[in-house]
């Protein structure tokens, strides 16, 4: 489930709530409207349906923000392009709401990708030495996962590694599409086309797992959506 709240903003827009869940990706806010209401600047907030039931885009021009929401298989993904000053303004009032987007995963929730890769290799060697057993159709080895991800993501960047990790841990090929569409959203939203690919980002984080600062605008891309996700904007 995904909930996005646009708070009432001066004489520009009324408060609007967008809600989506699996197999229900509406092209309107919760009250049925498609813009910011009856105020003077209502059209500075609007929803556009790109692909019915699969892809919508919300433009909040009064705060320079674009949000892309997709359904990929059984999952919801979203990408947000937002000016840094807006992100900081929200963070000042609610430091918890944007923790994941701004600082990355807490240390106690990180999974060592190299450990999983090593376990896969050990399991593969044991299988070759032991009796031949058919693998489940959803099971991926590191080699088959990388080959599958290269079908959509030829550059071995963060999106590619995310794809490989998700295939190894879930066996669900929809995550390959989620990573692919996340990168497509980056290409559409990022202002600097020379910085589309990210490499080993989590290894370069500062103490406390803080995300790099100083980038304008800030771009968030969700490759894996939690069971419930809330985004509250000015």
Short mmCIF file of N, CA, C and O in Angstrom, two decimals, residues 73-147:
data_model
loop_
_atom_site.label_atom_id
_atom_site.label_comp_id
_atom_site.label_asym_id
_atom_site.label_seq_id
_atom_site.Cartn_x
_atom_site.Cartn_y
_atom_site.Cartn_z
N UNK A 73 4.16 -6.33 -11.50
CA UNK A 73 3.76 -7.61 -10.93
C UNK A 73 2.86 -7.38 -9.74
O UNK A 73 1.84 -6.70 -9.83
N UNK A 74 3.25 -7.91 -8.58
CA UNK A 74 2.46 -7.76 -7.36
C UNK A 74 2.96 -6.61 -6.48
O UNK A 74 2.53 -6.47 -5.34
N UNK A 75 3.83 -5.76 -7.02
CA UNK A 75 4.50 -4.77 -6.19
C UNK A 75 4.25 -3.35 -6.70
O UNK A 75 4.04 -3.13 -7.89
N UNK A 76 4.30 -2.41 -5.76
CA UNK A 76 4.25 -1.00 -6.10
C UNK A 76 5.65 -0.41 -5.98
O UNK A 76 6.39 -0.72 -5.04
N UNK A 77 6.02 0.42 -6.94
CA UNK A 77 7.29 1.15 -6.86
C UNK A 77 7.00 2.63 -7.06
O UNK A 77 5.98 3.00 -7.65
N UNK A 78 7.88 3.47 -6.54
CA UNK A 78 7.71 4.90 -6.80
C UNK A 78 9.07 5.56 -6.91
O UNK A 78 10.06 5.08 -6.37
N UNK A 79 9.09 6.67 -7.65
CA UNK A 79 10.29 7.50 -7.78
C UNK A 79 9.86 8.94 -7.57
O UNK A 79 8.78 9.34 -8.00
N UNK A 80 10.70 9.72 -6.89
CA UNK A 80 10.37 11.10 -6.57
C UNK A 80 11.54 12.01 -6.94
O UNK A 80 12.69 11.73 -6.57
N UNK A 81 11.24 13.09 -7.63
CA UNK A 81 12.22 14.15 -7.89
C UNK A 81 11.75 15.38 -7.14
O UNK A 81 10.63 15.85 -7.34
N UNK A 82 12.63 15.89 -6.24
CA UNK A 82 12.20 16.96 -5.34
C UNK A 82 13.37 17.87 -5.03
O UNK A 82 14.49 17.40 -4.80
N UNK A 83 13.16 19.19 -5.00
CA UNK A 83 14.25 20.12 -4.63
C UNK A 83 14.74 19.85 -3.21
O UNK A 83 13.97 19.49 -2.32
N UNK A 84 16.02 20.03 -3.01
CA UNK A 84 16.63 19.73 -1.73
C UNK A 84 16.02 20.55 -0.59
O UNK A 84 15.84 20.05 0.52
N UNK A 85 15.69 21.81 -0.86
CA UNK A 85 15.13 22.65 0.22
C UNK A 85 13.77 22.13 0.68
O UNK A 85 13.41 22.27 1.85
N UNK A 86 13.01 21.52 -0.23
CA UNK A 86 11.72 20.94 0.17
C UNK A 86 11.94 19.71 1.03
O UNK A 86 11.28 19.51 2.05
N UNK A 87 12.91 18.87 0.63
CA UNK A 87 13.23 17.68 1.43
C UNK A 87 13.66 18.09 2.82
O UNK A 87 13.19 17.53 3.83
N UNK A 88 14.51 19.09 2.94
CA UNK A 88 15.01 19.52 4.24
C UNK A 88 13.90 20.12 5.09
O UNK A 88 13.87 19.94 6.31
N UNK A 89 12.96 20.81 4.45
CA UNK A 89 11.85 21.40 5.19
C UNK A 89 10.98 20.32 5.80
O UNK A 89 10.52 20.42 6.94
N UNK A 90 10.74 19.25 5.05
CA UNK A 90 9.93 18.14 5.56
C UNK A 90 10.69 17.42 6.67
O UNK A 90 10.15 17.09 7.72
N UNK A 91 12.01 17.21 6.44
CA UNK A 91 12.82 16.48 7.42
C UNK A 91 12.87 17.22 8.76
O UNK A 91 12.86 16.60 9.82
N UNK A 92 12.91 18.54 8.73
CA UNK A 92 12.99 19.31 9.96
C UNK A 92 11.79 19.04 10.87
O UNK A 92 11.92 19.01 12.09
N UNK A 93 10.63 18.81 10.28
CA UNK A 93 9.42 18.60 11.07
C UNK A 93 9.19 17.13 11.40
O UNK A 93 8.52 16.81 12.36
N UNK A 94 9.72 16.25 10.59
CA UNK A 94 9.46 14.82 10.79
C UNK A 94 10.70 14.03 10.39
O UNK A 94 10.81 13.56 9.26
N UNK A 95 11.63 13.91 11.31
CA UNK A 95 12.90 13.28 10.96
C UNK A 95 12.76 11.80 10.67
O UNK A 95 13.63 11.20 10.04
N UNK A 96 11.67 11.18 11.12
CA UNK A 96 11.50 9.75 10.90
C UNK A 96 10.95 9.44 9.50
O UNK A 96 11.28 8.44 8.90
N UNK A 97 10.12 10.33 8.98
CA UNK A 97 9.40 10.03 7.75
C UNK A 97 10.29 9.78 6.55
O UNK A 97 9.95 8.98 5.68
N UNK A 98 11.44 10.46 6.48
CA UNK A 98 12.30 10.35 5.31
C UNK A 98 13.62 9.65 5.63
O UNK A 98 14.56 9.72 4.85
N UNK A 99 13.69 8.98 6.76
CA UNK A 99 14.96 8.37 7.16
C UNK A 99 15.50 7.43 6.10
O UNK A 99 16.67 7.51 5.73
N UNK A 100 14.66 6.54 5.58
CA UNK A 100 15.12 5.55 4.61
C UNK A 100 15.60 6.22 3.33
O UNK A 100 16.61 5.84 2.76
N UNK A 101 14.88 7.25 2.89
CA UNK A 101 15.23 7.92 1.63
C UNK A 101 16.53 8.71 1.75
O UNK A 101 17.32 8.77 0.81
N UNK A 102 16.76 9.33 2.91
CA UNK A 102 17.89 10.23 3.05
C UNK A 102 19.14 9.57 3.62
O UNK A 102 20.26 9.99 3.32
N UNK A 103 18.97 8.54 4.44
CA UNK A 103 20.12 7.97 5.13
C UNK A 103 20.39 6.52 4.78
O UNK A 103 21.35 5.94 5.25
N UNK A 104 19.53 5.92 3.98
CA UNK A 104 19.74 4.52 3.63
C UNK A 104 19.23 3.59 4.72
O UNK A 104 18.70 4.01 5.74
N UNK A 105 19.40 2.29 4.50
CA UNK A 105 18.90 1.29 5.45
C UNK A 105 19.68 1.37 6.76
O UNK A 105 20.89 1.51 6.75
N UNK A 106 18.98 1.25 7.91
CA UNK A 106 19.68 1.15 9.19
C UNK A 106 20.64 -0.03 9.18
O UNK A 106 20.39 -1.04 8.50
N UNK A 107 21.72 0.07 9.91
CA UNK A 107 22.74 -0.97 9.90
C UNK A 107 22.17 -2.33 10.29
O UNK A 107 22.57 -3.36 9.75
N UNK A 108 21.22 -2.34 11.25
CA UNK A 108 20.70 -3.62 11.71
C UNK A 108 19.74 -4.26 10.72
O UNK A 108 19.24 -5.36 10.94
N UNK A 109 19.45 -3.56 9.60
CA UNK A 109 18.57 -4.12 8.59
C UNK A 109 19.30 -4.39 7.27
O UNK A 109 18.68 -4.76 6.29
N UNK A 110 20.61 -4.18 7.26
CA UNK A 110 21.37 -4.43 6.04
C UNK A 110 21.71 -5.91 5.91
O UNK A 110 21.91 -6.60 6.91
N UNK A 111 21.74 -6.39 4.69
CA UNK A 111 22.09 -7.78 4.40
C UNK A 111 23.37 -7.77 3.57
O UNK A 111 23.47 -7.04 2.59
N UNK A 112 24.32 -8.57 3.98
CA UNK A 112 25.61 -8.63 3.29
C UNK A 112 25.45 -9.39 1.98
O UNK A 112 25.28 -10.61 1.98
N UNK A 113 25.51 -8.67 0.87
CA UNK A 113 25.33 -9.30 -0.44
C UNK A 113 26.41 -10.34 -0.71
O UNK A 113 26.16 -11.39 -1.27
N UNK A 114 27.65 -10.04 -0.28
CA UNK A 114 28.75 -10.97 -0.52
C UNK A 114 28.54 -12.29 0.22
O UNK A 114 28.91 -13.36 -0.27
N UNK A 115 27.93 -12.23 1.41
CA UNK A 115 27.65 -13.45 2.16
C UNK A 115 26.66 -14.32 1.41
O UNK A 115 26.82 -15.54 1.32
N UNK A 116 25.63 -13.69 0.86
CA UNK A 116 24.63 -14.46 0.10
C UNK A 116 25.26 -15.06 -1.14
O UNK A 116 25.01 -16.22 -1.48
N UNK A 117 26.12 -14.29 -1.81
CA UNK A 117 26.79 -14.82 -3.00
C UNK A 117 27.67 -16.02 -2.65
O UNK A 117 27.68 -17.03 -3.36
N UNK A 118 28.40 -15.92 -1.53
CA UNK A 118 29.25 -17.01 -1.10
C UNK A 118 28.43 -18.25 -0.76
O UNK A 118 28.81 -19.38 -1.09
N UNK A 119 27.29 -18.05 -0.10
CA UNK A 119 26.43 -19.18 0.25
C UNK A 119 25.89 -19.86 -0.99
O UNK A 119 25.77 -21.09 -1.06
N UNK A 120 25.56 -19.04 -2.01
CA UNK A 120 25.07 -19.61 -3.27
C UNK A 120 26.15 -20.48 -3.91
O UNK A 120 25.87 -21.57 -4.42
N UNK A 121 27.40 -20.00 -3.89
CA UNK A 121 28.49 -20.77 -4.50
C UNK A 121 28.71 -22.08 -3.76
O UNK A 121 28.90 -23.13 -4.37
N UNK A 122 28.66 -22.04 -2.42
CA UNK A 122 28.84 -23.25 -1.61
C UNK A 122 27.72 -24.25 -1.89
O UNK A 122 27.96 -25.45 -2.04
N UNK A 123 26.50 -23.75 -1.98
CA UNK A 123 25.36 -24.62 -2.27
C UNK A 123 25.50 -25.26 -3.64
O UNK A 123 25.18 -26.43 -3.85
N UNK A 124 26.01 -24.47 -4.62
CA UNK A 124 26.18 -25.00 -5.96
C UNK A 124 27.21 -26.12 -6.00
O UNK A 124 27.01 -27.15 -6.66
N UNK A 125 28.31 -25.97 -5.26
CA UNK A 125 29.33 -27.02 -5.21
C UNK A 125 28.79 -28.27 -4.54
O UNK A 125 29.04 -29.39 -4.99
N UNK A 126 28.00 -28.10 -3.46
CA UNK A 126 27.44 -29.25 -2.77
C UNK A 126 26.46 -30.00 -3.65
O UNK A 126 26.40 -31.23 -3.65
N UNK A 127 25.71 -29.26 -4.47
CA UNK A 127 24.75 -29.90 -5.36
C UNK A 127 25.46 -30.73 -6.42
O UNK A 127 25.01 -31.80 -6.81
N UNK A 128 26.61 -30.21 -6.92
CA UNK A 128 27.34 -30.95 -7.95
C UNK A 128 27.95 -32.24 -7.40
O UNK A 128 28.04 -33.25 -8.08
N UNK A 129 28.36 -32.22 -6.10
CA UNK A 129 28.95 -33.40 -5.50
C UNK A 129 27.91 -34.42 -5.07
O UNK A 129 28.17 -35.61 -5.04
N UNK A 130 26.73 -33.96 -4.71
CA UNK A 130 25.70 -34.85 -4.20
C UNK A 130 24.79 -35.35 -5.29
O UNK A 130 25.04 -35.17 -6.49
N UNK A 131 23.68 -36.03 -4.90
CA UNK A 131 22.72 -36.53 -5.88
C UNK A 131 22.07 -35.39 -6.64
O UNK A 131 21.89 -34.29 -6.13
N UNK A 132 21.74 -35.64 -7.88
CA UNK A 132 21.15 -34.61 -8.73
C UNK A 132 19.67 -34.45 -8.39
O UNK A 132 18.88 -35.36 -8.58
N UNK A 133 19.33 -33.28 -7.84
CA UNK A 133 17.95 -32.99 -7.47
C UNK A 133 17.47 -31.81 -8.29
O UNK A 133 18.17 -30.82 -8.46
N UNK A 134 16.25 -31.86 -8.81
CA UNK A 134 15.73 -30.74 -9.58
C UNK A 134 15.53 -29.52 -8.70
O UNK A 134 15.01 -29.63 -7.58
N UNK A 135 15.98 -28.37 -9.17
CA UNK A 135 15.82 -27.13 -8.40
C UNK A 135 14.41 -26.58 -8.62
O UNK A 135 13.81 -26.79 -9.66
N UNK A 136 13.88 -25.86 -7.64
CA UNK A 136 12.57 -25.23 -7.83
C UNK A 136 12.64 -24.28 -9.01
O UNK A 136 13.67 -23.66 -9.28
N UNK A 137 11.54 -24.10 -9.75
CA UNK A 137 11.57 -23.26 -10.95
C UNK A 137 11.92 -21.80 -10.66
O UNK A 137 12.41 -21.10 -11.50
N UNK A 138 11.66 -21.33 -9.42
CA UNK A 138 11.93 -19.94 -9.09
C UNK A 138 13.36 -19.72 -8.60
O UNK A 138 13.77 -18.60 -8.37
N UNK A 139 14.12 -20.81 -8.34
CA UNK A 139 15.44 -20.67 -7.73
C UNK A 139 16.44 -20.09 -8.73
O UNK A 139 16.47 -20.47 -9.89
N UNK A 140 17.27 -19.15 -8.24
CA UNK A 140 18.33 -18.56 -9.06
C UNK A 140 19.66 -18.78 -8.38
O UNK A 140 19.78 -18.65 -7.16
N UNK A 141 20.67 -19.10 -9.16
CA UNK A 141 22.05 -19.03 -8.68
C UNK A 141 22.57 -17.64 -9.02
O UNK A 141 21.92 -16.87 -9.75
N UNK A 142 23.76 -17.31 -8.51
CA UNK A 142 24.32 -16.01 -8.83
C UNK A 142 24.50 -15.85 -10.34
O UNK A 142 24.20 -14.80 -10.91
N UNK A 143 24.94 -16.92 -11.00
CA UNK A 143 25.18 -16.86 -12.45
C UNK A 143 23.88 -16.66 -13.23
O UNK A 143 23.80 -15.85 -14.15
N UNK A 144 22.83 -17.42 -12.88
CA UNK A 144 21.57 -17.29 -13.63
C UNK A 144 20.88 -15.96 -13.32
O UNK A 144 20.23 -15.37 -14.18
N UNK A 145 21.06 -15.46 -12.08
CA UNK A 145 20.46 -14.17 -11.73
C UNK A 145 21.13 -13.03 -12.50
O UNK A 145 20.44 -12.14 -13.03
N UNK A 146 22.47 -13.06 -12.59
CA UNK A 146 23.15 -12.00 -13.34
C UNK A 146 22.80 -12.07 -14.82
O UNK A 146 22.61 -11.03 -15.47
N UNK A 147 22.68 -13.28 -15.36
CA UNK A 147 22.32 -13.41 -16.77
C UNK A 147 20.91 -12.86 -17.01
O UNK A 147 20.66 -12.18 -18.02
#
